[in-house]
PDB file of C-alpha atoms in Angstrom:
ATOM      1  CA  MET A   1      17.874 -33.495  -2.344  1.00  0.00           C
ATOM      2  CA  LEU A   2      16.051 -34.104   1.000  1.00  0.00           C
ATOM      3  CA  TYR A   3      19.063 -32.480   2.828  1.00  0.00           C
ATOM      4  CA  HIS A   4      18.392 -29.137   1.111  1.00  0.00           C
ATOM      5  CA  LEU A   5      14.783 -29.117   2.199  1.00  0.00           C
ATOM      6  CA  ASN A   6      15.934 -28.220   5.744  1.00  0.00           C
ATOM      7  CA  PHE A   7      16.756 -24.719   4.478  1.00  0.00           C
ATOM      8  CA  TYR A   8      13.138 -24.007   3.516  1.00  0.00           C
ATOM      9  CA  SER A   9      10.257 -23.077   5.857  1.00  0.00           C
ATOM     10  CA  ALA A  10       6.951 -24.809   5.474  1.00  0.00           C
ATOM     11  CA  GLU A  11       5.455 -21.719   3.874  1.00  0.00           C
ATOM     12  CA  GLU A  12       8.277 -21.565   1.289  1.00  0.00           C
ATOM     13  CA  LEU A  13       7.922 -25.336   0.440  1.00  0.00           C
ATOM     14  CA  THR A  14       4.187 -24.836   0.001  1.00  0.00           C
ATOM     15  CA  ALA A  15       4.849 -22.007  -2.450  1.00  0.00           C
ATOM     16  CA  ILE A  16       7.539 -24.020  -4.403  1.00  0.00           C
ATOM     17  CA  LEU A  17       5.370 -27.142  -4.696  1.00  0.00           C
ATOM     18  CA  GLY A  18       2.328 -25.032  -5.698  1.00  0.00           C
ATOM     19  CA  ARG A  19       4.351 -23.372  -8.537  1.00  0.00           C
ATOM     20  CA  SER A  20       5.856 -26.685  -9.661  1.00  0.00           C
ATOM     21  CA  ALA A  21       2.296 -28.348  -9.668  1.00  0.00           C
ATOM     22  CA  GLU A  22       0.990 -25.384 -11.708  1.00  0.00           C
ATOM     23  CA  LEU A  23       3.869 -25.719 -14.197  1.00  0.00           C
ATOM     24  CA  LEU A  24       3.286 -29.453 -14.636  1.00  0.00           C
ATOM     25  CA  GLN A  25      -0.538 -28.961 -14.760  1.00  0.00           C
ATOM     26  CA  LEU A  26      -1.103 -31.091 -11.663  1.00  0.00           C
ATOM     27  CA  GLN A  27      -4.020 -30.554  -9.285  1.00  0.00           C
ATOM     28  CA  CYS A  28      -3.152 -30.072  -5.664  1.00  0.00           C
ATOM     29  CA  GLU A  29      -5.484 -29.466  -2.756  1.00  0.00           C
ATOM     30  CA  ASP A  30      -4.855 -27.079   0.133  1.00  0.00           C
ATOM     31  CA  GLY A  31      -3.772 -28.939   3.268  1.00  0.00           C
ATOM     32  CA  THR A  32      -2.466 -31.951   1.556  1.00  0.00           C
TER      33      THR A  32
END
């Protein structure tokens, strides 16, 4: 899976992780 992360920019990864956290009802802080 880590290999595929090379295809995403930092902004795209932030958006993906933010959506995933929301779906899983996890709390995430900006900048972490």
